[in-house]
Amino acid sequence: MSPVLEVRDLRTEFFTAAGTLRAVNDVSFSLNEGEIIGLVGESGSGKSVTGFSLLGLIDAPGKITGGSVRLKGDELVGMAQPDLRRRRGRDIAMIFQDPIATLNPLLTIGQQMEMALAAHERLSPRASEDRCAEALERVGIPSARARLKAYPHEFSGGMRQRVAISIALLHRPAVIVADEPTTALDVSIQAQIVTEMKMLAREFGVAMIWISHDLAVVSGIAQRIAVMYAGRIVETGPAAQVLRQPRHPYTRGLLDSMPHATAPGQALRQIPGSMPSMMALPPGCAFAPRCAFASPACTSVPELTEAAGRSWRCFHPLDQPAQEGITS
Amino acid sequence: MNQHRETYLKIENVSKIFGPRLSMGDRILRAAIRRGPPPSLTAVSGVSLTLAKGQTLGLVGESGCGKSTLGRVIAGIYPPTTGKVMLDGLALMEEGRKVTTAVQTVFQDPFASLDPRMKVGEAVAEGPVAHGIVPRSGARAHVAKWLSHAGLDPTLADRYPHQFSGGQRQRIAIARALAMQPKLLICDEPVASLDVSIQAQVINLFLELRRDLDLTCVFISHDLSVVRHVSDRVAVMYLGRIVELGETHQVFGRPSHPYTAALLDSVPRIAAEGEVLMEVKPISGEIPSPLNPPPGCHFAPRCPLATARCTAEIPSLRETAPGQRAACHHAESQLAEPERAGA
């Protein structure tokens, strides 16, 4: 099976007065039909910019300066805006963290959904309404047809995110980029949405990129995980393997610093220091200054090592199985 | 843990009701047209609890459950509508004014809690100088002491908040609260806006300072794993009421309220074998509006154990196991479920 989305050496840079910031640095991954990949990292790691770059949603002073994004075989990098607009929403769609910011407060949900439909399809008003009501029903919104006439403020946070999801699914895109879609929600609502999205992805065969800072959430939905640090993917692999036996010290550090990795009341195993400024990255491996395994070799950029469906960028990959640390 | 230690914090039947502030004209008008009282929101309803010296109470619940409002009542920021808060046997507030500096607060967002135009040293010194805890001449040394306690270089006192990262700012906020030499520290979502790796650093700092200074703490968070890690006791809130209260290991290991159990089930976890564990049973429905809560037990409409009694009669917070209390008519059925692993 050929992948629906293939990202090769993607590079996105921001040209600011203070200097050039490489937010996405040689990022590569691919996505099969119906597959969910979790893109994990802390703030400033470049995970969201990667998501925006896939849809070509990078504005000045930012620019995609290299690499390729192939969606069902077609190259999106460098594609003319009108052509790109024809693909966005139809073949690749996005769900954002904050549905309050993505929905127009002045239009009813129905009007917004019909606009999204009309962008790619010609339908009679009747058929259009049917499609919208059906889409809302699918994401678990009760009395969907009546709710089409409601405004965003009449919905709760969880329901609003469901509306955003139903809009993203309207054209049954091949790929959905979901940027922290449950971060703003309460845990009970998060659990509902994650469960529903897993089901929808399976049912529609939609491939998804689930961007999140929360390893635990990602572990519940993604088949594969890619961990980002300072603009680069430092490790990828099947979710269970990456979590059980991380190869990159940063992934290990992230897992260890979660509260449940330590007995209650004991000091957590923290990663020392903080993420370097993207304007002044250390040479070589950006994680080296915080890494317990760093050696002189780490001043050059580690090549991507691939083995058995996994890959990592590290001169000193961990190989011992984890004894503790990821027990719940 | 410290069962024998004396009670430091005592909260008696505290409620906090928010209502619109009406002018005299509005009141007369409402009376004239025979409109009832304006709608009010009961954010905290009849909460009583005690906390021993040196202990940490975790306050958990979802948005709108009243945990932050209760935190602010304990901190003396809001006067309670009914009931009172006692610290070490003395009233926290008299005639609507806070009369002690023994309780201080660390807020969620260190970007909002620090004045962007004030040097961090000045911000830390402001309270202690105003309250005569240190003389103005000793302020610099006091600031240096507390900044280094919070793991910051004291020479950074002359910088402005924007020159610090989020984690460092939260350290400054902690130094600022501790420079008042409080006995009780209220932490309202202190790590919620921080990245995982920074979160661990701040939690470690909190654990260390709590031990060294023998602080009594109220730790408010929506993040159950963080609360489980730092608290001796936990109170679970739902729509303004405490629904379960007990020792941390009891509440997490054997919840006796179905809401606690459902909340624990909703939390995504990474399993021992890295196996996906998120086959959760999400709680159905959403939190009802606190402006119009359901009758009886507020959780009844979403509860798998609910019966007719639950909508008719408000359950009282009663002992369900030694040291554990829950406000549920069916706590025994909930307790009959097997103990949770990893608690």
XYZ file of C-alpha atoms in Angstrom:
671
model
C 0.000 0.000 0.000
C 1.424 3.383 -0.905
C 1.120 6.033 1.801
C -1.588 8.725 1.476
C 0.757 11.331 2.846
C 4.488 11.370 2.447
C 6.568 14.102 4.042
C 10.249 14.300 3.092
C 12.849 16.628 4.601
C 10.276 19.326 5.247
C 11.813 22.594 6.323
C 9.935 25.704 7.446
C 11.765 28.848 8.412
C 10.720 32.217 9.814
C 12.691 35.222 8.684
C 12.416 37.722 11.511
C 14.301 40.925 12.272
C 16.130 39.104 15.040
C 17.310 36.340 12.714
C 16.215 33.180 10.981
C 14.326 30.632 13.000
C 14.147 27.091 11.684
C 10.886 25.870 13.221
C 10.701 22.670 11.183
C 13.982 21.054 10.352
C 14.199 18.119 7.912
C 11.025 16.483 9.118
C 10.112 13.224 7.367
C 7.312 10.754 7.972
C 4.624 8.968 6.053
C 1.067 8.030 6.760
C -0.970 5.107 5.457
C -4.685 5.105 4.872
C -6.574 5.123 8.168
C -3.422 5.375 10.212
C -3.107 7.734 13.189
C 0.295 9.141 14.004
C 0.896 11.099 17.211
C 3.226 14.074 16.870
C 4.481 14.790 20.369
C 6.622 17.565 21.753
C 6.775 20.442 24.172
C 5.920 24.047 23.332
C 8.260 25.407 20.706
C 9.230 21.992 19.400
C 7.744 22.792 15.980
C 4.906 20.288 16.077
C 2.170 22.807 15.284
C 4.190 24.546 12.573
C 4.714 21.119 11.024
C 0.934 20.667 10.975
C 0.357 24.077 9.404
C 3.082 23.446 6.845
C 1.321 20.310 5.597
C -1.659 22.456 4.594
C 0.521 25.255 3.266
C -0.801 27.570 5.965
C 2.456 29.391 6.556
C 2.342 33.181 6.265
C 5.179 35.691 5.979
C 7.663 36.002 7.588
C 7.469 32.227 7.531
C 8.193 30.126 4.459
C 8.495 26.483 3.558
C 12.073 26.471 2.344
C 12.567 22.866 1.451
C 11.364 19.317 1.283
C 8.239 17.793 -0.065
C 4.710 16.965 1.056
C 2.993 14.434 -1.195
C -0.717 13.937 -0.693
C -2.032 10.939 -2.647
C 0.978 11.359 -4.884
C 0.557 15.085 -5.596
C 3.226 17.503 -4.445
C 1.780 20.240 -2.198
C 4.960 22.231 -1.583
C 5.139 24.945 -4.198
C 1.607 24.297 -5.456
C -0.210 27.477 -6.572
C -2.587 28.886 -3.961
C -5.822 28.324 -5.968
C -4.879 24.670 -6.511
C -3.939 24.307 -2.875
C -7.264 25.821 -1.849
C -9.037 23.153 -3.878
C -7.264 20.467 -1.879
C -7.652 21.987 1.567
C -10.854 20.889 3.245
C -11.492 18.295 0.549
C -8.421 16.088 0.717
C -6.717 17.381 3.824
C -8.433 19.161 6.698
C -7.433 20.588 10.038
C -8.912 20.656 13.536
C -7.585 23.258 15.924
C -7.197 23.400 19.680
C -9.684 26.144 20.317
C -13.037 25.751 18.551
C -14.131 29.141 19.896
C -11.474 30.726 17.714
C -12.200 28.635 14.608
C -15.975 29.039 14.477
C -17.456 32.342 13.386
C -19.553 33.699 16.282
C -21.847 35.639 13.916
C -22.967 32.705 11.776
C -25.058 29.723 12.721
C -23.404 26.318 12.722
C -25.545 25.405 9.696
C -24.400 28.433 7.680
C -20.760 27.670 8.410
C -21.134 24.027 7.499
C -22.939 24.849 4.273
C -20.176 27.281 3.325
C -17.635 24.545 3.893
C -19.697 22.208 1.716
C -20.235 24.764 -1.052
C -16.500 25.355 -1.287
C -16.044 21.985 -2.971
C -19.465 20.683 -3.991
C -22.594 21.958 -5.675
C -25.635 20.758 -3.786
C -29.266 21.810 -3.556
C -30.101 23.630 -0.285
C -32.088 20.611 0.763
C -29.306 18.102 0.101
C -26.821 20.426 1.724
C -28.872 20.623 4.916
C -29.236 16.851 4.974
C -25.492 16.411 4.663
C -24.807 18.863 7.509
C -27.368 17.321 9.834
C -26.010 13.879 9.109
C -22.466 15.077 9.787
C -23.476 16.497 13.169
C -25.276 13.307 14.075
C -22.166 11.284 13.359
C -20.170 13.180 15.969
C -22.827 12.596 18.613
C -24.693 15.907 18.632
C -28.286 15.300 19.701
C -31.210 16.743 17.675
C -28.747 17.661 14.947
C -31.162 19.243 12.485
C -32.451 21.738 15.068
C -28.917 22.499 16.223
C -27.949 23.672 12.725
C -29.746 26.913 13.533
C -27.773 27.472 16.734
C -24.798 29.804 17.107
C -21.414 28.656 18.438
C -21.945 30.322 21.845
C -24.964 28.084 22.411
C -22.713 25.020 22.479
C -20.449 23.810 25.274
C -16.716 23.482 24.669
C -16.933 19.769 23.969
C -19.885 20.177 21.602
C -18.108 23.000 19.774
C -15.117 20.762 19.208
C -17.498 18.101 17.880
C -18.859 20.673 15.411
C -15.312 21.478 14.291
C -14.647 17.760 13.836
C -17.819 17.286 11.827
C -16.820 20.183 9.526
C -13.400 18.608 9.012
C -15.090 15.313 8.104
C -17.654 16.853 5.695
C -15.727 16.023 2.540
C -14.285 12.804 3.904
C -10.688 13.964 3.520
C -7.867 11.461 3.222
C -5.893 13.198 5.958
C -6.853 15.236 9.024
C -4.345 17.288 10.964
C -5.624 17.634 14.543
C -3.667 20.210 16.537
C -4.174 19.614 20.285
C -7.871 18.925 19.692
C -8.638 17.936 23.287
C -6.205 20.100 25.235
C -8.795 22.761 26.082
C -11.362 20.191 27.232
C -12.036 18.553 30.575
C -10.813 14.973 31.031
C -14.274 13.422 30.857
C -15.024 15.254 27.593
C -11.535 14.480 26.298
C -12.178 10.786 26.847
C -15.452 11.038 24.899
C -13.855 12.860 21.951
C -10.815 10.588 21.753
C -13.053 7.520 21.712
C -15.275 9.015 19.022
C -12.413 10.169 16.815
C -10.826 6.745 16.931
C -14.114 5.279 15.755
C -14.589 7.869 13.019
C -11.054 7.397 11.726
C -11.676 3.674 11.471
C -15.084 4.087 9.866
C -14.030 6.686 7.262
C -10.526 5.368 6.700
C -9.178 8.845 7.472
C -5.494 9.096 8.263
C -4.755 11.455 11.104
C -1.879 13.444 12.512
C -2.680 13.989 16.164
C -0.498 16.785 17.522
C -0.208 16.901 21.291
C 2.057 17.650 24.207
C 0.435 14.843 26.166
C 2.085 11.452 25.696
C -0.672 9.687 27.591
C -3.429 10.986 25.309
C -1.411 10.158 22.220
C -0.680 6.666 23.526
C -4.429 6.090 23.604
C -5.139 7.029 20.006
C -2.040 6.757 17.825
C -0.602 3.638 16.249
C 2.703 5.379 15.715
C 4.442 8.179 17.596
C 6.898 10.801 16.404
C 8.663 12.814 19.105
C 9.831 16.315 18.183
C 12.456 18.436 19.870
C 13.636 21.853 18.702
C 12.278 21.459 15.184
C 13.405 17.905 14.501
C 11.776 14.539 14.849
C 14.149 12.786 17.227
C 12.370 9.446 17.378
C 9.567 7.561 15.626
C 8.102 4.107 15.934
C 5.041 2.054 16.847
C 3.408 3.708 19.875
C 3.691 0.770 22.247
C 7.380 0.225 21.425
C 8.373 3.871 21.719
C 6.666 4.120 25.103
C 7.963 0.819 26.405
C 11.474 1.125 25.164
C 12.365 4.613 23.996
C 15.611 4.879 22.066
C 16.126 8.633 22.389
C 17.131 10.030 25.807
C 14.641 12.880 25.373
C 11.715 10.478 24.993
C 12.957 8.613 28.044
C 13.178 11.906 29.944
C 9.647 12.892 28.974
C 8.251 9.565 30.144
C 10.237 9.655 33.362
C 9.152 13.161 34.279
C 5.472 12.209 34.274
C 4.139 12.003 37.851
C 3.002 8.395 37.634
C 6.559 7.265 36.848
C 7.561 7.943 40.456
C 6.064 6.854 43.784
C 3.741 9.515 45.251
C 5.549 12.215 47.201
C 8.987 11.330 45.797
C 10.991 13.758 43.673
C 10.171 13.322 39.981
C 12.948 12.444 37.579
C 13.143 15.788 35.867
C 15.011 16.718 32.706
C 17.467 19.423 33.740
C 17.432 22.806 31.998
C 14.919 24.010 29.430
C 14.419 23.968 25.680
C 17.017 26.181 23.970
C 15.892 29.272 22.104
C 15.159 28.427 18.472
C 17.215 31.492 17.555
C 20.307 30.133 19.243
C 20.293 26.375 18.906
C 23.388 24.583 20.090
C 25.404 23.031 17.250
C 24.682 19.377 16.578
C 22.065 17.625 18.667
C 19.854 20.293 20.240
C 19.147 18.065 23.225
C 22.834 17.511 24.077
C 23.088 20.294 26.733
C 20.301 18.615 28.750
C 21.327 15.042 28.020
C 22.995 12.723 30.522
C 24.593 10.718 27.689
C 26.041 13.646 25.727
C 29.592 13.224 24.425
C 31.848 15.276 22.146
C 30.255 13.469 19.178
C 26.966 15.234 19.930
C 28.251 18.554 18.617
C 27.452 17.311 15.119
C 23.932 16.496 13.983
C 23.173 12.785 14.430
C 21.991 11.026 11.276
C 18.659 9.299 11.219
C 19.128 5.638 12.175
C 16.428 3.240 11.010
C 15.816 -0.285 12.219
C 12.778 -2.549 12.397
C 10.143 0.083 11.775
C 11.692 2.540 14.188
C 14.019 5.469 13.726
C 15.965 7.854 15.945
C 18.500 10.644 15.767
C 21.007 9.958 18.501
C 24.642 8.910 18.853
C 23.904 7.152 22.118
C 20.549 5.423 21.687
C 19.166 3.648 24.719
C 18.858 -0.071 24.276
C 18.077 -1.513 27.680
C 14.425 -2.317 28.255
C 12.724 -0.022 30.709
C 12.369 -1.657 34.115
C 10.045 0.890 35.582
C 8.918 4.347 34.766
C 6.000 3.690 32.483
C 3.817 1.804 34.851
C 0.564 3.580 35.453
C 0.285 10.416 57.002
C 0.567 12.737 59.951
C -2.597 11.654 61.676
C -1.649 12.977 65.087
C -0.767 16.481 64.106
C -3.033 19.299 65.103
C -5.595 20.771 62.746
C -4.332 23.858 61.007
C -7.081 24.693 58.531
C -10.735 24.330 59.388
C -13.490 25.142 56.932
C -17.000 25.213 58.332
C -20.028 25.020 56.083
C -18.594 27.430 53.518
C -20.782 28.517 50.613
C -20.071 31.078 47.958
C -22.920 32.434 45.895
C -22.353 34.874 43.076
C -25.247 37.069 42.049
C -25.605 40.246 40.040
C -24.981 43.383 42.035
C -28.218 45.353 41.882
C -28.590 49.051 42.475
C -31.300 50.304 44.790
C -33.328 51.394 41.754
C -33.145 47.903 40.239
C -34.251 46.366 43.519
C -37.261 48.637 43.796
C -38.118 48.008 40.168
C -37.877 44.249 40.591
C -40.045 44.413 43.697
C -42.570 46.631 41.913
C -42.981 44.288 38.947
C -42.926 41.295 41.290
C -39.958 39.613 39.794
C -38.269 37.159 42.114
C -34.668 37.424 43.157
C -32.210 37.603 40.238
C -30.508 34.376 39.194
C -27.523 33.496 41.324
C -24.772 30.959 40.906
C -23.822 28.741 43.789
C -20.138 28.144 43.133
C -19.411 26.435 46.441
C -22.108 24.839 48.530
C -21.819 23.828 52.186
C -18.193 22.710 52.268
C -16.693 21.616 55.584
C -13.270 20.081 55.989
C -10.160 20.173 58.111
C -6.511 19.869 57.264
C -3.720 18.998 59.666
C -0.544 21.040 59.889
C 2.001 20.076 57.296
C -0.491 18.171 55.158
C -1.422 18.804 51.562
C -5.015 18.663 50.411
C -5.596 18.061 46.722
C -8.706 19.716 45.322
C -9.800 18.127 42.058
C -12.679 18.427 39.657
C -13.511 19.596 36.164
C -14.035 23.182 35.025
C -16.847 24.887 36.859
C -16.818 22.533 39.851
C -15.921 25.349 42.241
C -12.412 24.228 43.155
C -10.798 27.576 42.351
C -13.575 29.500 44.098
C -13.104 27.384 47.209
C -9.351 27.997 46.947
C -9.962 31.721 46.803
C -12.289 31.615 49.800
C -9.601 29.749 51.766
C -7.045 32.307 50.611
C -9.235 35.161 51.829
C -9.631 36.592 48.329
C -13.421 36.089 48.326
C -15.431 36.417 51.512
C -17.667 33.361 51.871
C -21.436 33.924 51.587
C -21.985 31.644 54.566
C -19.673 29.758 56.888
C -16.146 30.569 57.918
C -12.520 29.629 57.466
C -10.302 29.234 60.537
C -6.507 29.103 60.517
C -4.907 27.682 63.624
C -8.108 28.441 65.556
C -8.332 32.066 64.398
C -10.737 33.501 61.867
C -9.192 34.198 58.460
C -11.493 37.158 57.838
C -13.167 39.687 60.037
C -15.875 41.976 58.724
C -15.145 40.941 55.175
C -11.418 41.705 55.400
C -8.572 39.276 55.507
C -6.749 39.712 58.806
C -3.705 37.485 58.318
C -0.788 37.069 55.966
C -0.379 33.413 56.943
C -2.034 32.247 53.728
C -0.599 33.012 50.286
C -1.475 31.897 46.774
C 0.402 30.749 43.686
C -1.755 31.119 40.579
C -1.851 29.185 37.353
C -0.567 31.709 34.907
C 2.728 33.339 35.842
C 2.326 35.599 32.814
C -0.771 37.170 34.340
C 0.219 37.121 38.009
C 3.415 39.171 37.632
C 3.309 42.876 36.787
C 5.203 43.205 33.486
C 6.503 46.652 34.454
C 7.885 45.646 37.827
C 11.318 44.121 38.274
C 10.961 40.661 39.738
C 12.947 41.672 42.824
C 10.492 44.495 43.488
C 7.573 42.148 42.974
C 8.949 39.705 45.527
C 9.771 42.488 48.027
C 6.450 44.317 47.689
C 4.393 42.247 50.133
C 6.974 41.693 52.881
C 7.880 45.400 52.954
C 4.250 46.569 52.970
C 3.420 44.249 55.842
C 6.552 45.049 57.821
C 7.899 41.514 57.604
C 11.240 42.978 56.582
C 12.452 46.589 56.754
C 12.999 48.288 53.392
C 16.749 48.208 54.017
C 16.661 44.438 54.361
C 14.466 43.857 51.325
C 17.256 43.000 48.900
C 18.688 40.305 51.126
C 15.182 38.923 51.726
C 14.511 38.789 47.990
C 17.853 37.118 47.305
C 17.105 34.503 49.940
C 13.720 33.577 48.528
C 14.788 33.675 44.900
C 17.537 31.206 45.666
C 15.104 29.069 47.676
C 13.017 28.919 44.516
C 16.039 27.805 42.509
C 16.735 31.111 40.790
C 19.933 33.092 40.604
C 19.454 36.044 43.026
C 21.384 38.320 40.670
C 18.388 38.168 38.310
C 16.327 40.326 40.699
C 16.748 43.386 38.502
C 15.217 41.792 35.442
C 11.648 42.051 34.211
C 9.213 39.120 33.965
C 9.372 38.968 30.160
C 13.045 38.054 30.401
C 12.132 34.733 32.021
C 10.666 31.497 30.673
C 7.324 30.148 31.892
C 8.942 27.759 34.370
C 11.206 30.464 35.770
C 8.250 32.807 36.123
C 6.381 30.224 38.122
C 9.462 29.989 40.369
C 9.300 33.770 40.823
C 5.603 33.513 41.718
C 6.474 30.833 44.268
C 9.279 32.980 45.712
C 6.854 35.885 45.913
C 4.297 33.877 47.860
C 6.902 32.352 50.178
C 8.608 35.674 50.911
C 5.477 36.472 52.935
C 6.432 33.512 55.142
C 3.009 31.875 54.968
C 1.927 28.860 56.952
C -0.652 27.843 54.369
C 0.028 27.913 50.652
C -2.775 27.722 48.095
C -1.562 26.498 44.703
C -4.183 27.011 42.008
C -3.170 24.918 38.980
C 0.492 25.900 39.456
C 1.828 23.616 36.734
C -1.080 23.545 34.289
C 0.490 25.967 31.827
C 3.934 24.353 31.906
C 5.479 21.724 29.655
C 5.952 18.216 31.054
C 9.683 18.511 31.621
C 9.320 21.922 33.297
C 6.289 20.718 35.235
C 8.451 18.047 36.853
C 11.003 20.671 37.922
C 8.343 22.862 39.527
C 6.680 19.908 41.289
C 10.052 18.873 42.696
C 10.636 22.418 43.928
C 7.207 22.381 45.560
C 7.879 19.052 47.301
C 11.236 20.289 48.553
C 9.971 23.639 49.874
C 6.936 22.049 51.477
C 9.192 19.721 53.431
C 11.807 22.319 54.380
C 9.293 24.964 55.465
C 6.717 22.592 56.970
C 3.992 24.194 54.861
C 0.346 23.231 54.926
C -0.939 23.268 51.340
C -4.072 23.235 49.277
C -3.193 22.024 45.808
C -5.859 22.692 43.182
C -5.566 20.887 39.877
C -7.579 19.232 37.162
C -4.624 16.893 36.584
C -5.279 13.811 38.676
C -1.800 12.346 38.285
C -0.211 15.525 39.657
C -2.653 15.664 42.571
C -2.075 12.026 43.392
C 1.630 12.689 43.467
C 1.654 15.649 45.846
C -1.388 15.237 48.135
C -1.919 13.484 51.456
C -5.672 13.903 51.188
C -7.960 14.596 48.263
C -11.323 16.324 47.932
C -13.257 15.704 44.714
C -15.716 18.445 43.755
C -18.679 18.393 41.401
C -20.882 21.419 40.769
C -19.953 23.211 43.972
C -20.149 20.267 46.360
C -17.501 17.971 47.746
C -18.579 14.524 46.578
C -15.676 12.575 48.003
C -13.002 13.238 50.595
C -10.319 10.930 51.896
C -6.714 9.839 52.012
C -5.157 10.032 48.550
C -4.461 6.305 48.253
C -8.047 5.504 49.247
C -9.716 7.925 46.881
C -7.548 6.843 43.946
C -7.419 3.175 44.866
C -11.002 2.576 45.930
C -13.225 5.491 45.074
C -16.563 5.381 46.842
C -18.313 7.954 44.657
C -19.242 6.994 41.083
C -18.093 10.410 39.829
C -14.602 9.863 41.245
C -14.522 6.435 39.622
C -15.664 7.848 36.269
C -13.143 10.667 36.458
C -10.327 8.214 37.143
C -11.479 6.094 34.209
C -11.368 9.114 31.895
C -7.714 9.850 32.511
C -5.516 8.570 29.716
C -2.681 6.451 31.000
C 0.333 4.704 29.656
C 0.222 1.087 30.701
C 3.075 -0.953 32.066
C 3.641 -2.833 28.839
C 3.167 0.292 26.756
C -0.128 -1.297 25.763
C -2.844 1.116 24.819
C -5.101 1.599 27.819
C -7.430 4.242 26.507
C -10.294 1.814 26.030
C -12.048 3.932 28.583
C -15.713 4.149 29.330
C -16.237 7.870 29.039
C -18.808 9.456 31.335
C -21.898 10.143 29.287
C -23.208 13.684 28.995
C -21.722 16.935 30.176
C -21.524 18.936 33.365
C -24.880 20.723 33.801
C -24.960 24.491 34.118
C -24.253 25.607 37.691
C -26.952 28.252 37.189
C -29.530 25.511 37.035
C -28.163 22.353 38.656
C -30.262 19.176 38.670
C -32.163 18.424 41.882
C -30.914 15.984 44.490
C -27.471 14.619 43.692
C -26.039 16.857 40.956
C -24.294 13.891 39.354
C -27.428 11.738 39.122
C -28.286 12.489 35.443
C -24.882 11.130 34.350
C -24.532 8.407 36.955
C -24.717 4.705 36.104
C -25.902 3.895 39.644
C -28.631 6.552 39.885
C -32.077 5.639 41.235
C -35.200 7.675 41.989
C -33.860 8.475 45.439
C -30.871 10.301 43.903
C -32.972 12.982 42.248
C -35.228 13.371 45.288
C -32.761 13.574 48.133
C -29.408 15.322 48.365
C -26.894 12.767 49.661
C -24.875 13.949 52.634
C -21.133 13.487 52.891
C -20.963 10.372 55.038
C -18.251 7.937 56.070
C -17.947 5.084 53.593
C -14.705 3.617 54.921
C -12.415 4.654 57.783
C -11.030 8.063 56.839
C -13.042 8.247 53.633
C -16.314 10.070 53.043
C -18.577 10.340 50.037
C -21.838 12.068 49.191
C -23.616 9.177 47.504
C -26.610 7.022 48.325
C -24.995 4.096 46.541
C -21.414 4.359 47.772
C -21.465 0.748 48.937
C -22.103 -0.538 45.403
C -19.258 1.620 44.124
C -16.923 0.374 46.864
C -17.749 -3.202 45.953
C -15.833 -2.771 42.688
C -12.335 -4.246 42.648
C -9.435 -2.127 43.778
C -7.641 -0.180 41.073
C -4.140 -1.157 40.115
C -1.457 1.449 40.244
C -3.210 3.604 42.788
